[in-house]
mmCIF file of C-alpha atoms in Angstrom:
data_model
loop_
_atom_site.group_PDB
_atom_site.id
_atom_site.type_symbol
_atom_site.label_atom_id
_atom_site.label_comp_id
_atom_site.label_asym_id
_atom_site.label_seq_id
_atom_site.Cartn_x
_atom_site.Cartn_y
_atom_site.Cartn_z
ATOM 1 C CA MET A 451 50.511 -78.884 -130.872
ATOM 2 C CA ASN A 452 47.468 -77.088 -130.182
ATOM 3 C CA VAL A 453 45.825 -74.967 -131.837
ATOM 4 C CA LYS A 454 47.152 -71.832 -130.538
ATOM 5 C CA SER A 455 50.720 -72.982 -130.792
ATOM 6 C CA GLN A 456 50.321 -73.163 -134.009
ATOM 7 C CA VAL A 457 49.119 -69.652 -134.599
ATOM 8 C CA GLY A 458 51.686 -68.212 -132.897
ATOM 9 C CA ALA A 459 54.508 -70.018 -134.921
ATOM 10 C CA GLY A 460 52.753 -69.364 -137.979
ATOM 11 C CA ILE A 461 52.795 -65.489 -137.045
ATOM 12 C CA LEU A 462 56.429 -65.888 -136.038
ATOM 13 C CA ALA A 463 57.278 -67.619 -139.638
ATOM 14 C CA THR A 464 55.441 -64.702 -141.352
ATOM 15 C CA CYS A 465 57.619 -62.017 -138.975
ATOM 16 C CA LEU A 466 60.691 -63.406 -139.775
ATOM 17 C CA ALA A 467 60.115 -64.019 -143.584
ATOM 18 C CA SER A 468 58.588 -60.173 -144.211
ATOM 19 C CA ALA A 469 61.625 -59.142 -142.137
ATOM 20 C CA ALA A 470 64.034 -61.414 -144.713
ATOM 21 C CA ALA A 471 62.358 -59.495 -147.129
ATOM 22 C CA ALA A 472 62.756 -56.678 -146.266
ATOM 23 C CA ALA A 473 66.683 -56.597 -145.381
ATOM 24 C CA LEU A 474 66.821 -58.128 -148.878
ATOM 25 C CA ALA A 475 65.265 -55.237 -150.632
ATOM 26 C CA SER A 476 66.206 -52.235 -148.446
ATOM 27 C CA PRO A 477 70.349 -51.819 -149.593
ATOM 28 C CA ALA A 478 69.057 -52.142 -152.977
ATOM 29 C CA ALA A 479 66.679 -49.634 -153.209
ATOM 30 C CA ALA A 480 67.975 -47.203 -150.662
ATOM 31 C CA ALA A 481 71.390 -46.714 -151.809
ATOM 32 C CA GLU A 482 71.128 -42.977 -151.466
ATOM 33 C CA ALA A 483 69.414 -39.909 -150.039
ATOM 34 C CA PRO A 484 68.782 -38.033 -152.608
ATOM 35 C CA VAL A 485 69.585 -33.553 -152.725
ATOM 36 C CA ASP A 486 69.136 -31.177 -154.914
ATOM 37 C CA VAL A 487 71.357 -28.074 -153.367
ATOM 38 C CA PRO A 488 69.108 -24.793 -153.008
ATOM 39 C CA LEU A 489 71.335 -22.161 -154.301
ATOM 40 C CA GLN A 490 68.313 -19.938 -156.228
ATOM 41 C CA SER A 491 69.007 -17.401 -153.635
ATOM 42 C CA LEU A 492 72.352 -16.474 -154.585
ATOM 43 C CA GLY A 493 70.548 -15.004 -158.089
ATOM 44 C CA GLY A 494 69.653 -11.744 -156.044
ATOM 45 C CA VAL A 495 73.825 -11.990 -155.443
ATOM 46 C CA LEU A 496 75.464 -13.077 -158.464
ATOM 47 C CA PRO A 497 75.165 -11.360 -161.667
ATOM 48 C CA VAL A 498 74.797 -14.347 -163.835
ATOM 49 C CA THR A 499 71.808 -17.243 -163.196
ATOM 50 C CA PRO A 500 72.975 -19.872 -160.017
ATOM 51 C CA PRO A 501 73.909 -22.972 -160.666
ATOM 52 C CA THR A 502 71.879 -26.127 -159.815
ATOM 53 C CA VAL A 503 73.157 -28.623 -158.112
ATOM 54 C CA SER A 504 71.511 -32.356 -157.611
ATOM 55 C CA THR A 505 73.371 -35.154 -155.811
ATOM 56 C CA GLY A 506 72.743 -37.563 -153.201
ATOM 57 C CA VAL A 507 74.250 -38.575 -149.658
ATOM 58 C CA PRO A 508 75.107 -42.452 -150.033
ATOM 59 C CA LEU A 509 74.126 -44.171 -147.062
ATOM 60 C CA LEU A 510 76.571 -46.351 -145.527
ATOM 61 C CA THR A 511 76.111 -50.316 -145.474
ATOM 62 C CA PRO A 512 78.658 -52.006 -142.359
ATOM 63 C CA GLY A 513 80.424 -55.538 -142.731
ATOM 64 C CA MET A 514 81.258 -58.584 -140.629
ATOM 65 C CA PRO A 515 84.194 -57.267 -138.530
ATOM 66 C CA GLU A 516 87.872 -58.509 -139.571
ATOM 67 C CA GLY A 517 90.768 -60.229 -137.540
ATOM 68 C CA LEU A 518 88.809 -61.672 -135.054
ATOM 69 C CA GLY A 519 90.106 -65.428 -134.732
ATOM 70 C CA HIS A 520 93.168 -64.706 -136.046
ATOM 71 C CA VAL A 521 95.851 -67.438 -135.389
ATOM 72 C CA GLY A 522 99.317 -66.239 -134.420
ATOM 73 C CA GLU A 523 102.305 -67.830 -134.951
ATOM 74 C CA GLY A 524 102.809 -69.876 -131.245
ATOM 75 C CA GLY A 525 99.183 -71.361 -132.193
ATOM 76 C CA LEU A 526 97.298 -69.078 -130.028
ATOM 77 C CA PRO A 527 94.627 -66.778 -131.379
ATOM 78 C CA GLU A 528 95.743 -62.938 -130.718
ATOM 79 C CA LEU A 529 93.424 -60.891 -129.143
ATOM 80 C CA THR A 530 91.660 -58.628 -131.151
ATOM 81 C CA LEU A 531 90.755 -55.379 -129.311
ATOM 82 C CA LEU A 532 89.068 -53.728 -131.722
ATOM 83 C CA PRO A 533 88.666 -55.389 -135.010
ATOM 84 C CA ARG A 534 88.546 -53.371 -138.416
ATOM 85 C CA THR A 535 85.505 -53.142 -139.539
ATOM 86 C CA PRO A 536 84.840 -52.644 -143.808
ATOM 87 C CA ILE A 537 82.030 -50.966 -145.073
ATOM 88 C CA GLY A 538 81.029 -50.239 -148.307
ATOM 89 C CA SER A 539 78.909 -47.729 -150.423
ATOM 90 C CA GLU A 540 78.962 -45.735 -153.685
ATOM 91 C CA PHE A 541 78.988 -42.073 -154.206
ATOM 92 C CA PRO A 542 75.851 -41.350 -156.014
ATOM 93 C CA GLU A 543 75.242 -39.577 -159.499
ATOM 94 C CA THR A 544 76.657 -36.158 -159.148
ATOM 95 C CA ARG A 545 75.090 -33.413 -161.499
ATOM 96 C CA VAL A 546 76.035 -29.680 -161.597
ATOM 97 C CA GLU A 547 74.662 -27.459 -164.377
ATOM 98 C CA ALA A 548 75.448 -23.609 -164.713
ATOM 99 C CA PRO A 549 74.242 -21.246 -167.459
ATOM 100 C CA MET A 550 77.172 -19.565 -168.995
ATOM 101 C CA PRO A 551 76.125 -15.938 -169.502
ATOM 102 C CA SER A 552 76.399 -14.139 -172.998
ATOM 103 C CA LEU A 553 80.054 -12.509 -174.449
ATOM 104 C CA LEU A 554 79.461 -8.923 -175.358
ATOM 105 C CA GLY A 555 75.770 -9.150 -175.919
ATOM 106 C CA GLY A 556 76.048 -12.037 -178.386
ATOM 107 C CA ARG A 557 74.437 -15.461 -178.431
ATOM 108 C CA PRO A 558 74.542 -17.526 -174.896
ATOM 109 C CA LEU A 559 76.916 -20.083 -175.257
ATOM 110 C CA GLY A 560 75.100 -22.562 -173.081
ATOM 111 C CA THR A 561 74.924 -24.377 -170.496
ATOM 112 C CA ALA A 562 78.758 -26.030 -168.443
ATOM 113 C CA LEU A 563 77.979 -29.183 -167.286
ATOM 114 C CA LEU A 564 80.016 -31.162 -164.458
ATOM 115 C CA THR A 565 78.988 -34.767 -163.935
ATOM 116 C CA SER A 566 80.148 -37.686 -162.025
ATOM 117 C CA PRO A 567 78.638 -40.924 -162.497
ATOM 118 C CA ARG A 568 78.182 -43.845 -159.531
ATOM 119 C CA SER A 569 81.167 -45.011 -158.183
ATOM 120 C CA ASP A 570 81.585 -47.850 -156.003
ATOM 121 C CA VAL A 571 83.990 -46.984 -152.800
ATOM 122 C CA GLU A 572 84.986 -49.355 -150.052
ATOM 123 C CA THR A 573 86.418 -48.544 -147.200
ATOM 124 C CA SER A 574 87.421 -50.124 -143.513
ATOM 125 C CA THR A 575 87.657 -48.491 -140.057
ATOM 126 C CA PRO A 576 91.050 -48.627 -137.765
ATOM 127 C CA GLY A 577 91.618 -51.410 -135.441
ATOM 128 C CA ALA A 578 93.651 -52.446 -132.888
ATOM 129 C CA SER A 579 95.642 -55.900 -131.982
ATOM 130 C CA LEU A 580 97.405 -57.386 -128.702
ATOM 131 C CA GLY A 581 99.849 -60.191 -129.612
ATOM 132 C CA GLU A 582 100.009 -63.329 -127.650
ATOM 133 C CA PRO A 583 101.434 -63.455 -123.917
ATOM 134 C CA LEU A 584 103.435 -66.852 -125.228
ATOM 135 C CA SER A 585 106.275 -67.727 -127.140
ATOM 136 C CA LEU A 586 107.094 -71.004 -128.780
ATOM 137 C CA PRO A 587 107.663 -73.964 -127.065
ATOM 138 C CA ARG A 588 111.159 -74.040 -125.775
ATOM 139 C CA GLY A 589 113.511 -77.095 -126.023
ATOM 140 C CA GLY A 590 114.997 -76.132 -122.379
ATOM 141 C CA ALA A 591 111.999 -75.861 -120.438
ATOM 142 C CA LEU A 592 110.565 -79.410 -121.570
ATOM 143 C CA GLY A 593 108.365 -78.084 -124.061
ATOM 144 C CA LEU A 594 106.745 -75.519 -122.418
ATOM 145 C CA PRO A 595 106.206 -72.279 -123.728
ATOM 146 C CA GLY A 596 108.136 -68.918 -122.260
ATOM 147 C CA VAL A 597 106.123 -65.748 -121.230
ATOM 148 C CA GLN A 598 106.474 -62.651 -123.481
ATOM 149 C CA LEU A 599 105.520 -59.090 -123.317
ATOM 150 C CA PRO A 600 102.660 -58.673 -126.164
ATOM 151 C CA LYS A 601 103.120 -56.882 -128.936
ATOM 152 C CA ALA A 602 100.254 -54.228 -129.645
ATOM 153 C CA ALA A 603 99.383 -53.241 -133.369
ATOM 154 C CA LEU A 604 97.347 -50.673 -134.576
ATOM 155 C CA LEU A 605 95.436 -51.648 -137.754
ATOM 156 C CA THR A 606 95.293 -48.260 -140.491
ATOM 157 C CA PRO A 607 91.988 -47.852 -141.948
ATOM 158 C CA THR A 608 91.771 -48.489 -145.904
ATOM 159 C CA LEU A 609 89.856 -46.261 -148.488
ATOM 160 C CA SER A 610 89.531 -47.570 -152.131
ATOM 161 C CA GLY A 611 87.601 -46.545 -155.038
ATOM 162 C CA GLY A 612 87.814 -44.415 -158.292
ATOM 163 C CA LEU A 613 85.761 -40.967 -158.780
ATOM 164 C CA GLN A 614 85.566 -40.106 -162.307
ATOM 165 C CA SER A 615 83.737 -36.866 -164.001
ATOM 166 C CA ASP A 616 82.811 -35.313 -167.146
ATOM 167 C CA LEU A 617 82.988 -31.263 -168.051
ATOM 168 C CA GLY A 618 81.223 -29.953 -171.056
ATOM 169 C CA LEU A 619 79.470 -27.568 -172.451
ATOM 170 C CA SER A 620 75.736 -27.927 -173.748
ATOM 171 C CA PRO A 621 74.664 -25.803 -176.425
ATOM 172 C CA GLN A 622 71.727 -23.492 -175.951
ATOM 173 C CA GLU A 623 68.200 -24.617 -176.874
ATOM 174 C CA GLY A 624 66.171 -22.313 -178.839
#
């Protein structure tokens, strides 16, 4: 192996290693895009201090398509027209703070807090498949399978997860 091919192999190995490290680090580092909802302009319209909302936009991570290579009852593989693809994500932490006004000129009540912690969500896209065009082997036809109309199927989408929230009142500081 000459020097040029050794250098080329070294550069290729370095690129592959850095790409693999970036692929492993990116889902953990960037699970969401933070968002602060700007509601300060409502201060001129509302008779109270506007609430603050901070949350994030979840970044979706698609998985491996499901249903490929599924074998039907005749031993032949079913034709998957559109495979179901699982998508995993997590709802980001959400926090809404709304200062409570004072009642009848008294002391302010505090701040109403609505918080929702992170929660995992799993979903899958819809899919479609087409059954086998052949039936099971028949005894009367020398063990050859018969021809039949394929059965089309729609695979339903799924969604699973749990969302919790807490509502409370924090006392006024000061």
